[in-house]
Coordinates of C-alpha atoms in Angstrom, one line a residue:
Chain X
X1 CA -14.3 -7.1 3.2
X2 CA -12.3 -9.0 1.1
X3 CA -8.8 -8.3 -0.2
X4 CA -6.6 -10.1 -2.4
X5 CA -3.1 -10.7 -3.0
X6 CA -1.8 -11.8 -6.9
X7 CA 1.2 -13.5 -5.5
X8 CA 4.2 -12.2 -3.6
X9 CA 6.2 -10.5 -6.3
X10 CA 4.7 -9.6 -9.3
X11 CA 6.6 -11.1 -12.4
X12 CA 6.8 -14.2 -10.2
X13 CA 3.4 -15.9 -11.6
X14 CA 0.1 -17.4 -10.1
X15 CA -2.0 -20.1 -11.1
X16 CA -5.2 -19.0 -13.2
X17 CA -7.2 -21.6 -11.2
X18 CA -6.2 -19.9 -8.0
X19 CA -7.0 -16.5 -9.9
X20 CA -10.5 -17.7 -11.5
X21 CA -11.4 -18.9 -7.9
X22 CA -10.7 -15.5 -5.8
X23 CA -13.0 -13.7 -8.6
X24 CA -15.5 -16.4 -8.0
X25 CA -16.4 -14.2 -5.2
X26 CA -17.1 -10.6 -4.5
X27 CA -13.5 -8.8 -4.5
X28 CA -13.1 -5.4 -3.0
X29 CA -9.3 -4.3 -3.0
X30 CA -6.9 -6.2 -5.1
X31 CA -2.8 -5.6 -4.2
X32 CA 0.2 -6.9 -5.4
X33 CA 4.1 -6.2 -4.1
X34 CA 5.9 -5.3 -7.0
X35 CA 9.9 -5.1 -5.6
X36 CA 12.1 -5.8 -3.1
X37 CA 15.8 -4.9 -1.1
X38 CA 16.0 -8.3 -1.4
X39 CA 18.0 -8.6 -5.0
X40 CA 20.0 -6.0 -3.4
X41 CA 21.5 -2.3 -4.0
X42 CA 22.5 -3.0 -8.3
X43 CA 18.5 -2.4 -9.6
X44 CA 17.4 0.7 -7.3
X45 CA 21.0 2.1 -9.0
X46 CA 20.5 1.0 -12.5
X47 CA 16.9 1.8 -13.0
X48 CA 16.2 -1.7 -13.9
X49 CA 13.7 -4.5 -12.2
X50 CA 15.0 -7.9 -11.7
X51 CA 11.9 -9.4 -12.7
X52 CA 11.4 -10.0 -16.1
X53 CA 9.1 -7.4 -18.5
X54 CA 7.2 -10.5 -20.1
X55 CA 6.5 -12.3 -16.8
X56 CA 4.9 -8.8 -15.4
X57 CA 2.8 -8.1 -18.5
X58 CA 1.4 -12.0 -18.1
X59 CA 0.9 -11.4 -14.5
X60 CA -1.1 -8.2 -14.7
X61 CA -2.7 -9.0 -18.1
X62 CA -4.7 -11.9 -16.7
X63 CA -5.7 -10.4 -13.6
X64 CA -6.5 -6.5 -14.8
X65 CA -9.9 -7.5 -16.8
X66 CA -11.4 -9.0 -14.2
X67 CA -10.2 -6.8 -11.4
X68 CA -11.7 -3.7 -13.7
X69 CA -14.7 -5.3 -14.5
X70 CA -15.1 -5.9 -10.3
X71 CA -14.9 -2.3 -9.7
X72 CA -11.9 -3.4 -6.9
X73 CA -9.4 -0.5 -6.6
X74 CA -5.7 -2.7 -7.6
X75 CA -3.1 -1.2 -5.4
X76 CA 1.0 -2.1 -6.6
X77 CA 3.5 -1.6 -4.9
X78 CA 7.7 -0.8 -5.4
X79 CA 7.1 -0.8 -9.0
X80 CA 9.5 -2.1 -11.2
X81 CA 11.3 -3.7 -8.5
X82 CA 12.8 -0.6 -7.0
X83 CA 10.3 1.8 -7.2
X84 CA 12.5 4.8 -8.0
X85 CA 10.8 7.2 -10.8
X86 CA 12.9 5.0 -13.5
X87 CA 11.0 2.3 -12.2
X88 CA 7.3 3.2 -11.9
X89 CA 7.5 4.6 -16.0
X90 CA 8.7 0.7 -16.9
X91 CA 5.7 -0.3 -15.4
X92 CA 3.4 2.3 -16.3
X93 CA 4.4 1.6 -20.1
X94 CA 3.3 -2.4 -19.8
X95 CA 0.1 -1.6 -18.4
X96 CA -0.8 0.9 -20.9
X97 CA 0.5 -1.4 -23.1
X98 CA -2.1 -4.2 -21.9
X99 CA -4.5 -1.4 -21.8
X100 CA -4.8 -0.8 -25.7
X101 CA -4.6 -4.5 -26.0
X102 CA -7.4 -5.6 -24.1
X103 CA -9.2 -2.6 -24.6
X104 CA -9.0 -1.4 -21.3
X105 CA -10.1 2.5 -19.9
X106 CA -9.9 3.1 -16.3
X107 CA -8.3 6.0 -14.1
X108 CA -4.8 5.7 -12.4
X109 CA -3.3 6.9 -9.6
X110 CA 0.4 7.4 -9.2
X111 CA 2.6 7.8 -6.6
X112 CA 6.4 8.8 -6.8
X113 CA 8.9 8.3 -4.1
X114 CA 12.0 9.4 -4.9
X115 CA 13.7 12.1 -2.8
X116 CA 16.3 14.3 -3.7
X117 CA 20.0 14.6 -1.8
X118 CA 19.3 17.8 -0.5
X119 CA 16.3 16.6 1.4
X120 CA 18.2 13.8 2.9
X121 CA 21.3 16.4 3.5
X122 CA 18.8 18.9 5.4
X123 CA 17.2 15.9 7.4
X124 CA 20.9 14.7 8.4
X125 CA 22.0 18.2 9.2
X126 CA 18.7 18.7 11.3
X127 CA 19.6 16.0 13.3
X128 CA 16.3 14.3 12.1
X129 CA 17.9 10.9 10.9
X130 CA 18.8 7.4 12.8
X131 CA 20.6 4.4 12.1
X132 CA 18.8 1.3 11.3
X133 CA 21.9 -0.2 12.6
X134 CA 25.0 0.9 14.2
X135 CA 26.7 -0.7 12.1
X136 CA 26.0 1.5 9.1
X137 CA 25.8 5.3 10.0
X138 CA 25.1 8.1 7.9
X139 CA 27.4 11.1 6.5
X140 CA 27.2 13.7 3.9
X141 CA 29.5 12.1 1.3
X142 CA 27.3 9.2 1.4
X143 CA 24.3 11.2 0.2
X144 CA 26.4 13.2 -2.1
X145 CA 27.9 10.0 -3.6
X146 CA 24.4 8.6 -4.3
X147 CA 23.2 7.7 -7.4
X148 CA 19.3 7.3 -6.9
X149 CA 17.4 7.6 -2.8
X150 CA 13.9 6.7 -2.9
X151 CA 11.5 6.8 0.1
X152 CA 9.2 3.9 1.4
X153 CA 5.7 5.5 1.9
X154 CA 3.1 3.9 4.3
X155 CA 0.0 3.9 3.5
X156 CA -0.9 8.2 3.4
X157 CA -0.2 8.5 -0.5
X158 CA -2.6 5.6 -1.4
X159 CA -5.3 6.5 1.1
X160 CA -5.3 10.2 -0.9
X161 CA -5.6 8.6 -4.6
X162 CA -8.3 5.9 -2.9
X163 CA -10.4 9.3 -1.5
X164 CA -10.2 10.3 -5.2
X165 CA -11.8 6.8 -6.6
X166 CA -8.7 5.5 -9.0
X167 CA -9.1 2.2 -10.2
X168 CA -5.3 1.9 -10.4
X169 CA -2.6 2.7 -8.3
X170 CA 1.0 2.4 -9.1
X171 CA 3.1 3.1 -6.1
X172 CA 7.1 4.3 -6.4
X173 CA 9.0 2.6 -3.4
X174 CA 6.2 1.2 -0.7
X175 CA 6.0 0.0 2.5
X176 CA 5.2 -3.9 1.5
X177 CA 2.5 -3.6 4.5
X178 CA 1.2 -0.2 3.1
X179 CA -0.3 -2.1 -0.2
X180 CA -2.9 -4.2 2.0
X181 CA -3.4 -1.7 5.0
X182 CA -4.0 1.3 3.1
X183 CA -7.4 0.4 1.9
X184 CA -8.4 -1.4 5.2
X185 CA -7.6 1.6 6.9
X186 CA -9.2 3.9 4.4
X187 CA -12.6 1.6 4.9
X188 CA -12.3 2.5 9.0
X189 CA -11.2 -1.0 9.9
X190 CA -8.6 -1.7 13.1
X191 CA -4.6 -0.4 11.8
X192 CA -3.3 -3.5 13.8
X193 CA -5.1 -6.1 12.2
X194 CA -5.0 -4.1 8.7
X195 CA -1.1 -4.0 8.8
X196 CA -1.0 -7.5 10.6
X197 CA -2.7 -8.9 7.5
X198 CA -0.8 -7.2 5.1
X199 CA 2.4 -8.3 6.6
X200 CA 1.3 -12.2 5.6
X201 CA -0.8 -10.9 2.5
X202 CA 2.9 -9.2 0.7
X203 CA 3.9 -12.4 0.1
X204 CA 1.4 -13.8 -1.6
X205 CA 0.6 -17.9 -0.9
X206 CA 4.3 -18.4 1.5
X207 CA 1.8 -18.3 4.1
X208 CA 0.0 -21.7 3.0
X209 CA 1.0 -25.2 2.5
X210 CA 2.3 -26.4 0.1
X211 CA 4.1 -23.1 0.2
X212 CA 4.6 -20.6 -2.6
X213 CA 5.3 -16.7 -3.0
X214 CA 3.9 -17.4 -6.8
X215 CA 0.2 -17.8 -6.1
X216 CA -2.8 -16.0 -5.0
X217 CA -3.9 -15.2 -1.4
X218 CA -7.0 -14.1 0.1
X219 CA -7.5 -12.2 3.6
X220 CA -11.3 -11.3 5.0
X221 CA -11.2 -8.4 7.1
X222 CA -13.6 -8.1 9.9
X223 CA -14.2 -5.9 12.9
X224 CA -12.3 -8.0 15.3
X225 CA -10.4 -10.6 13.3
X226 CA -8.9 -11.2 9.8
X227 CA -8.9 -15.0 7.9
X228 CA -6.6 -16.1 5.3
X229 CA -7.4 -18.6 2.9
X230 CA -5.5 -19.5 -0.3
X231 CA -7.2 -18.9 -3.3
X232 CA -6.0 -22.1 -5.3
X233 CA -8.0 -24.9 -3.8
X234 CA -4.8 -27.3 -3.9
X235 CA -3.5 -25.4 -0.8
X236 CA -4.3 -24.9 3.1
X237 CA -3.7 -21.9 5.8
X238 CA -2.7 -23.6 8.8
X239 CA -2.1 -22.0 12.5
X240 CA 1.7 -23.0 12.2
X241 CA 2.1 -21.8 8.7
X242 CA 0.9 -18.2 9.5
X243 CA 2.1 -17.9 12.3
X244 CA 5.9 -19.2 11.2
X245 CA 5.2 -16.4 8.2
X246 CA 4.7 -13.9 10.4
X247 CA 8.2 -14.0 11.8
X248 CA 10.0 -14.6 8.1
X249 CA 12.4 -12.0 7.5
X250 CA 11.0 -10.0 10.2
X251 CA 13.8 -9.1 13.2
X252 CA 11.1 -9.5 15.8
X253 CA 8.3 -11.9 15.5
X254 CA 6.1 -9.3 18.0
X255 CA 6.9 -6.3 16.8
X256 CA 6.2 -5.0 13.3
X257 CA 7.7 -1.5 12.6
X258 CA 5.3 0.7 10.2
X259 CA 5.8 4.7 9.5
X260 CA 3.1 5.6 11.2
X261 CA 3.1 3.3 14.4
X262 CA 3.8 -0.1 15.8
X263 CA 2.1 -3.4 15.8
X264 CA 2.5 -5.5 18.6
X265 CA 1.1 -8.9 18.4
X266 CA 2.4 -10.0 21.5
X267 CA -1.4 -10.7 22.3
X268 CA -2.7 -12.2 18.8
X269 CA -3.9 -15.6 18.7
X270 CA -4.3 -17.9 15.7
X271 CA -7.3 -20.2 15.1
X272 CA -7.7 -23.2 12.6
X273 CA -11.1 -22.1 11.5
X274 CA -11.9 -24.8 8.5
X275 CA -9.2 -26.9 6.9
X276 CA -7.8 -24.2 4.8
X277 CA -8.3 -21.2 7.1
X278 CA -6.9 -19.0 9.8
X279 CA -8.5 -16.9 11.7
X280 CA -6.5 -14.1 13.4
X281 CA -7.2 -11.5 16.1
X282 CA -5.9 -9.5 19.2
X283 CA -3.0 -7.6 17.1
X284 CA -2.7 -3.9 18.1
X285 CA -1.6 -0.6 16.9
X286 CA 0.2 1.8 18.1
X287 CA 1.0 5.2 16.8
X288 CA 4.1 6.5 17.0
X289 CA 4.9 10.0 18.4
X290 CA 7.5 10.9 15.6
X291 CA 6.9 10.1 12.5
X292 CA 9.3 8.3 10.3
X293 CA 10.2 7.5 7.0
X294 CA 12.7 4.9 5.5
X295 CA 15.3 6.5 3.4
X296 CA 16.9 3.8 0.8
X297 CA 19.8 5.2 -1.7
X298 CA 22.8 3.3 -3.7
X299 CA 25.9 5.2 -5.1
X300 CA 28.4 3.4 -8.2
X301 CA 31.6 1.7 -6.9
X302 CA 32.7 0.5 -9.9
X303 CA 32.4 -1.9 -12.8
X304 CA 32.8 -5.5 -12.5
X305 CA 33.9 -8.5 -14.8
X306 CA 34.1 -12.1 -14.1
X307 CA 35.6 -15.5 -14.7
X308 CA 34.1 -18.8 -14.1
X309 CA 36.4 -21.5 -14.2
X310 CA 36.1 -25.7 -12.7
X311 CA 39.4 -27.3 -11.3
X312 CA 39.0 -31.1 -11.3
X313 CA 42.7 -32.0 -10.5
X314 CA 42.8 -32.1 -7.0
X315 CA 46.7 -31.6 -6.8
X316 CA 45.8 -28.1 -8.3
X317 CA 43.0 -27.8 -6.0
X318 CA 45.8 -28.0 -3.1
X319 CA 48.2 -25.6 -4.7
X320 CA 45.5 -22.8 -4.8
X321 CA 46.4 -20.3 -2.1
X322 CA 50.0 -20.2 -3.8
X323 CA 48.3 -19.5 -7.6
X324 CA 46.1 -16.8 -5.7
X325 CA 49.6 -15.3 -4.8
X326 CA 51.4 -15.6 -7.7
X327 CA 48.7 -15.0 -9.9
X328 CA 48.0 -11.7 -7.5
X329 CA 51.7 -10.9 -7.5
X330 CA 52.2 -11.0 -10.9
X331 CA 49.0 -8.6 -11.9
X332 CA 50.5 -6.0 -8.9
X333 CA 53.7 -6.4 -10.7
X334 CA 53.2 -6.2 -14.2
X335 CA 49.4 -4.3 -14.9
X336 CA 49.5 -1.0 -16.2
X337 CA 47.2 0.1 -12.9
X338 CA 48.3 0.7 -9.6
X339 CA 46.0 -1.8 -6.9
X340 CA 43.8 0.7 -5.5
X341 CA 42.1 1.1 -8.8
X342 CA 40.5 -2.1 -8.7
X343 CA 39.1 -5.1 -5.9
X344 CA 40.8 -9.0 -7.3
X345 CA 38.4 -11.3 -5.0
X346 CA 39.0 -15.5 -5.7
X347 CA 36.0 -17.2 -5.1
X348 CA 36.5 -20.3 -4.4
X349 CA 33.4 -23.0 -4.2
X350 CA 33.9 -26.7 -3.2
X351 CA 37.5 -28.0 -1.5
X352 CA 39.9 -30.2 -2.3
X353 CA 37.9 -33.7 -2.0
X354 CA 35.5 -32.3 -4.8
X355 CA 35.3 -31.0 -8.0
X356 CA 36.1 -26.6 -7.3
X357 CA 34.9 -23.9 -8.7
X358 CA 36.3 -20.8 -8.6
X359 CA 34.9 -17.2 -9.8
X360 CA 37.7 -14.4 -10.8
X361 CA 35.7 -11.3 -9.7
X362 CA 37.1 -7.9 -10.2
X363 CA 35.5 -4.6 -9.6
X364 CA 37.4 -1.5 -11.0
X365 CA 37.1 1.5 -11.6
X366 CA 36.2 1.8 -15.0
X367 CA 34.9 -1.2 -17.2
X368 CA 38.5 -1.3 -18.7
X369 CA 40.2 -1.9 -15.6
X370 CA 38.1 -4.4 -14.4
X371 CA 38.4 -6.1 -18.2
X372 CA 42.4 -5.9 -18.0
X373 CA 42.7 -7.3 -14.3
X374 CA 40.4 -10.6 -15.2
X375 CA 42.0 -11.0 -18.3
X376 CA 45.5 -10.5 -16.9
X377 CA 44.5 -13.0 -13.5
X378 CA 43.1 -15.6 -16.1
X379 CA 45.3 -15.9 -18.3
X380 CA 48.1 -16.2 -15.3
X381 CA 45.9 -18.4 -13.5
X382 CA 45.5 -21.0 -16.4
X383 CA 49.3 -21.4 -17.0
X384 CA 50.3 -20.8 -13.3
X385 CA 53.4 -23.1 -12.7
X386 CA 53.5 -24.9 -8.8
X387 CA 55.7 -27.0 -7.3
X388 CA 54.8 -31.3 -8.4
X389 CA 52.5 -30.1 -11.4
X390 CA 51.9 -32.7 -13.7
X391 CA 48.8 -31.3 -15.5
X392 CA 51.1 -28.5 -17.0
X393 CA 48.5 -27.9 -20.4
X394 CA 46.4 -25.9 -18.0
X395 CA 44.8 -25.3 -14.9
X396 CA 41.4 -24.4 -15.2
X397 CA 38.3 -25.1 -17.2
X398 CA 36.6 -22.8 -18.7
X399 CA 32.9 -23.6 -19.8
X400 CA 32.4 -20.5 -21.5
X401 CA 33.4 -19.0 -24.6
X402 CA 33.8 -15.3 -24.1
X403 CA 35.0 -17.0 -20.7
X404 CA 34.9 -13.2 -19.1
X405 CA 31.5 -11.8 -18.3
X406 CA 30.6 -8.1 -18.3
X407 CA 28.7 -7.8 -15.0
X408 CA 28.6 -3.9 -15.7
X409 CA 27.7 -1.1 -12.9
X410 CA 28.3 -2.1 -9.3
X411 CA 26.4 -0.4 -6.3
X412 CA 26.2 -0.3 -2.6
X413 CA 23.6 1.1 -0.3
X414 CA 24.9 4.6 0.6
X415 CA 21.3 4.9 2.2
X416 CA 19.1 2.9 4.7
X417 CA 17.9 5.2 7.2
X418 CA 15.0 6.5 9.2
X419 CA 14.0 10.0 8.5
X420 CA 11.9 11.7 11.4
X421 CA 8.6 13.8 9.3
X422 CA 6.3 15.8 10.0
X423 CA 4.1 14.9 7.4
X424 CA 3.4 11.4 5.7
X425 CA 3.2 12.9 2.9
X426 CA 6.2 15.0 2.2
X427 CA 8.4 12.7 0.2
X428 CA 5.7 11.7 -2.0
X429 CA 3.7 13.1 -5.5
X430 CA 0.9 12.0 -6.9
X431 CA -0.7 12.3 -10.0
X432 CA -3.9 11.0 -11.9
X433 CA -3.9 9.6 -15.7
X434 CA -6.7 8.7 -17.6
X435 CA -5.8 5.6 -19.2
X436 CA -7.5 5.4 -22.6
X437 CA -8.3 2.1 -24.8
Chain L
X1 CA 24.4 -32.3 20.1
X2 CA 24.9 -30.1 17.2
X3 CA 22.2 -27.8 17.3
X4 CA 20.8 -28.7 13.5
X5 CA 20.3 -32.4 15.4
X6 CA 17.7 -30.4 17.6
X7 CA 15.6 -28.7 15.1
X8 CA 12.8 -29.3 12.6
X9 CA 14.0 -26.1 10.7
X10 CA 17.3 -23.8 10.9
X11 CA 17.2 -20.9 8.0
X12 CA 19.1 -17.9 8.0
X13 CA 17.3 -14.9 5.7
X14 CA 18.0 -11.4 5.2
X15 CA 15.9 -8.7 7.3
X16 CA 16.6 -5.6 5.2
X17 CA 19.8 -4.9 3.9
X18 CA 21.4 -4.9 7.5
X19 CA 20.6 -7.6 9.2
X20 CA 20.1 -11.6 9.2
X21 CA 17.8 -13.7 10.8
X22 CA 17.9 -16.9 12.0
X23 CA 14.7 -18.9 13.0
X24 CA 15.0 -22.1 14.5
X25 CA 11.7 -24.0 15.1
X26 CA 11.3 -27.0 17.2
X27 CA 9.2 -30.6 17.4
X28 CA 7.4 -29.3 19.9
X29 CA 7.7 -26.4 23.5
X30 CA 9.7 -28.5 25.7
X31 CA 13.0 -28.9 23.3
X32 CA 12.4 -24.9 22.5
X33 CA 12.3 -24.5 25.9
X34 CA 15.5 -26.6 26.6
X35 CA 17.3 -24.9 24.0
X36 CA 16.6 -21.6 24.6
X37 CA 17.8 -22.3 28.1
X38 CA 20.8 -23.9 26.8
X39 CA 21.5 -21.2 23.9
X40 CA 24.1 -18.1 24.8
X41 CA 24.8 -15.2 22.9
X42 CA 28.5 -15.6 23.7
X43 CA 28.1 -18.9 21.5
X44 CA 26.4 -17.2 18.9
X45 CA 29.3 -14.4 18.6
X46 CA 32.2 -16.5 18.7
X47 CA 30.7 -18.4 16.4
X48 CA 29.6 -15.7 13.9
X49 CA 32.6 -13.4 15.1
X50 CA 30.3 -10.4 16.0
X51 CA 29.8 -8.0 19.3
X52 CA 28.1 -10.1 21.7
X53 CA 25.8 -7.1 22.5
X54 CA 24.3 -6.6 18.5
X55 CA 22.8 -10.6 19.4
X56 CA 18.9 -10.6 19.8
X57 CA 17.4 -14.2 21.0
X58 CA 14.0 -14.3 21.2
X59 CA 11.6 -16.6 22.2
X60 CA 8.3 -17.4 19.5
X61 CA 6.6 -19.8 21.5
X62 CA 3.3 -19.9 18.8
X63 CA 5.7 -22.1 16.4
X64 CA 8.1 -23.5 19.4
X65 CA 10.7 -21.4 17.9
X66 CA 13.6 -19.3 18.8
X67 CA 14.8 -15.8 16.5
X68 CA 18.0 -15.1 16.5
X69 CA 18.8 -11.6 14.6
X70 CA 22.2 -9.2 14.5
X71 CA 23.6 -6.9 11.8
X72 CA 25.1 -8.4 9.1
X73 CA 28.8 -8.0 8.6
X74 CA 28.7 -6.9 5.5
X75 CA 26.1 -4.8 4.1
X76 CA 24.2 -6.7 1.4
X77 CA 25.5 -6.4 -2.3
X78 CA 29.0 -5.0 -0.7
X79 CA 32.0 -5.9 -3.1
X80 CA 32.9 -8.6 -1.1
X81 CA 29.3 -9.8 -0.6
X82 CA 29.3 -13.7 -0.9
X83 CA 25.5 -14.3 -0.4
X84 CA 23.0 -11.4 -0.9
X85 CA 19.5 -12.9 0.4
X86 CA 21.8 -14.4 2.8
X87 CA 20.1 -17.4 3.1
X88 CA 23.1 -19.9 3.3
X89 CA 24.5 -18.3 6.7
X90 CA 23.2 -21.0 8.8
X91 CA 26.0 -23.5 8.9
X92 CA 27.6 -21.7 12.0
X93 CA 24.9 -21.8 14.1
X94 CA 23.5 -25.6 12.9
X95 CA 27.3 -26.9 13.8
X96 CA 27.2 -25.3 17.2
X97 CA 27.4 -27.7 20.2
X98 CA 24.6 -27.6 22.7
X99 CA 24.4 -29.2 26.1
X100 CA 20.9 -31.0 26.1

């Protein structure tokens, strides 16, 4: 069976070579990961995808004829970037979009993640939800505090809408493996090479050489192994390659953590089976007793807006910590807000023997404050008076005109936890559309 | 030796929202092997200033390469967040002095 991946994050972009080529042959499932933690907690908060709307629309527009006209069910997952509800209706609206352009009709599958804070509240009350890390526990205000919690399904959800013979499916938050293993699974092949597989296959081409997330991959699933061979004809698969991907921003390279089990691959071996391919087998499942799912939520801290200013003089470049000071003195002293209603972080890139820049970055609690303090540590900053100053005109560069940005909304995970379920299914809903031409 | 003198590749990457990763991959099994052996977590904390006991090593012999992983001090995209794919979080660990 044969499976392909569009590229590592759609909106990212793929060669068309690479694309004609994988449709060259007979295609079965096509998948593509559509978000990411990554970019971190500001887009799951804000409803909006850090990839752009135009590269998305290029990325699907080319590949949706010819995955229709193959009769391979397309599986994307975290839509929109984030996957939250906000999300999957951006990208709903560009592929209907494509659809009346290219005169497209097909059936689509949709799968919403979100979860609401009393579900999360009841789970954490039940006793039915663990850390991730120590370092970052759970308690109620959190989950009252949050703005948005979404839940990463495995592969349950798209197994159903498969069952029911969708042509599209357009996941909320997903498991990045769940994309790729679903429809392995749901054709009766083995979980641990399925998930295995999908693990490289999410990122699209970063398994090959030359490397790149922005190009298509190809994995061949068997009864005992899988291969992967990139579908652009300019790159290879090699044994080091995969097998260096299969660690990448993994905290185990033997252990792959799924909702519905484990993958160890302790045992798997690698083999270099032509120039561009790689054979894999010997990676095993195994299901896990409880259950879980991953919980992700965000809440608002505040609003930020920045500065960006160079310092070339390097006798102001040795006087900083004191301009910090006075500068942060003076705001304390004179603003028309007490401290605790706004963060005044100095960022300071380079040192003394360069050129420095440094980024004013406030965060307060309402867009106004956060406007006042950068204006207020600016203007201070520019004209800031220390001992031997000969440059006395200024002190900073300022290579914008506004020179403050609005950055907007700032958010924080309130939310990345493990929630023991009974049931695969029970933070997910699905619905069927007919998409029309 | 400064560890980066040892290695063909030292990257540090976000694993979730938690945690960073470092992978360090070797020329070849014998100078994994040596560094591994060489390699203590109490290095790794004091250099990193975190709890000895959140520090993971592990061996990846496949790719002669060694995974180091522990929580991130601060969660990614915190207010004071200075690198959110945390991908420039390597310099500690390259600079750190091993006896080979």
């Amino acid at each position: 069976m044969k499976i392909v991946s569009l590229c590592g994050l759609l909106g990212y972009g793929y060669s068309e070579t690479a694309l004609e080529a994988a449709f060259a042959e007979k295609v079965d499932y096509v998948g593509v990961d559509a978000g990411s933690t990554d970019p971190g907690p500001y887009y799951l908060g804000s409803g909006k995808s850090f990839t752009d709307r135009g590269a998305v629309k290029r990325d699907l527009s080319l590949a949706l004829p010819k995955i229709l006209e193959q009769k391979a069910p397309f599986i994307i997952g975290t839509a929109g970037g984030a996957g939250s509800q906000a999300h999957v209706e951006w990208l709903l609206e560009i592929i209907r979009e494509i659809a009346a352009e290219k005169k497209l009709s097909f059936k689509m599958g949709v799968v919403y993640s979100d979860v609401s804070k009393d579900y999360v509240l009841q789970k954490l009350d039940a006793g039915k939800i663990s850390n991730m890390s120590d370092t970052f526990p759970l308690d109620r205000q959190a989950v009252e505090e949050s703005s948005r919690i979404v839940s990463q399904i495995g592969i349950a959800p798209i197994v159903e809408l498969l069952k029911q013979k969708v042509d599209v499916i357009v996941c909320g938050r997903a498991c990045d493996t769940a994309i790729y293993a679903a429809p392995c699974i749901y054709e009766g092949y083995d979980p641990g090479l399925a998930f295995h597989m999908a693990k490289i296959m999410e990122c699209g081409a970063m398994c090959s050489e030359p490397v790149a997330a922005a190009d298509v991959m190809q994995a061949y699933i068997e009864k005992d192994w899988f291969q992967l061979r990139p579908a652009n004809p300019a790159r290879r698969c090699t044994v080091a390659r995969v097998a260096a991907h299969t660690m990448y921003e993994q905290t185990s390279p033997y252990l792959i953590f799924e909702p519905d089990g484990v993958i160890d691959l302790k045992d798997t071996t690698y083999e270099q089976v032509d120039e561009r391919t790689v054979r894999v087998r010997g990676s095993k499942f195994t299901e896990a007793e409880q259950k879980t799912l991953k919980l992700e939520g965000v809440r608002c801290v505040g609003y930020r807006t920045i500065c960006v200013g160079g310092i070339y003089d390097p006798n102001t470049i040795s006087h900083m910590d004191f301009i910090e000071e006075t500068v942060t003195n003076f705001i304390h002293e004179s603003a028309s807000v007490t401290p605790d209603n706004y963060h005044l972080n100095f960022r300071r890139y380079g040192d003394a023997n360069s050129n420095m820049c440094v980024v004013i970055d406030v965060v307060g609690k309402t867009q106004e404050i956060a406007d006042m303090i950068c204006a207020l540590a600016r203007s201070r900053m520019l004209h800031c008076d220390y001992t031997g100053r000969k440059s006395s005109a200024g002190n900073v560069a300022f290579p914008f005109s506004p020179s403050d940005i609005h950055v907007g909304e700032v958010y924080e995970f309130s939310v990345f936890h493990l929630a023991d379920v009974d049931d695969l299914n029970e933070t997910s809903a699905v619905r069927i559309e007919e998409v029309i031409a | 030796m400064k560890l980066i003198d040892t290695a063909k590749i030292l990257r540090s990457k976000n694993a979730g929202p938690l945690y960073i990763t470092y992978d360090i991959i070797f020329e070849n099994a014998e100078q994994m092997k040596k560094i591994y052996n060489a390699l203590t977590k109490e290095q790794i904390a004091a250099a990193y200033d975190v709890d000895v006991n959140s520090i993971t090593i592990i061996p990846y012999e496949i790719v002669d390469s060694i995974k180091i992983t522990f929580p991130r001090k601060m969660v990614s995209g915190c207010i004071r967040e200075d690198d959110v794919y945390g991908c420039q979080q390597h310099m500690p660990l390259a600079n750190l002095e091993v006896n080979v």
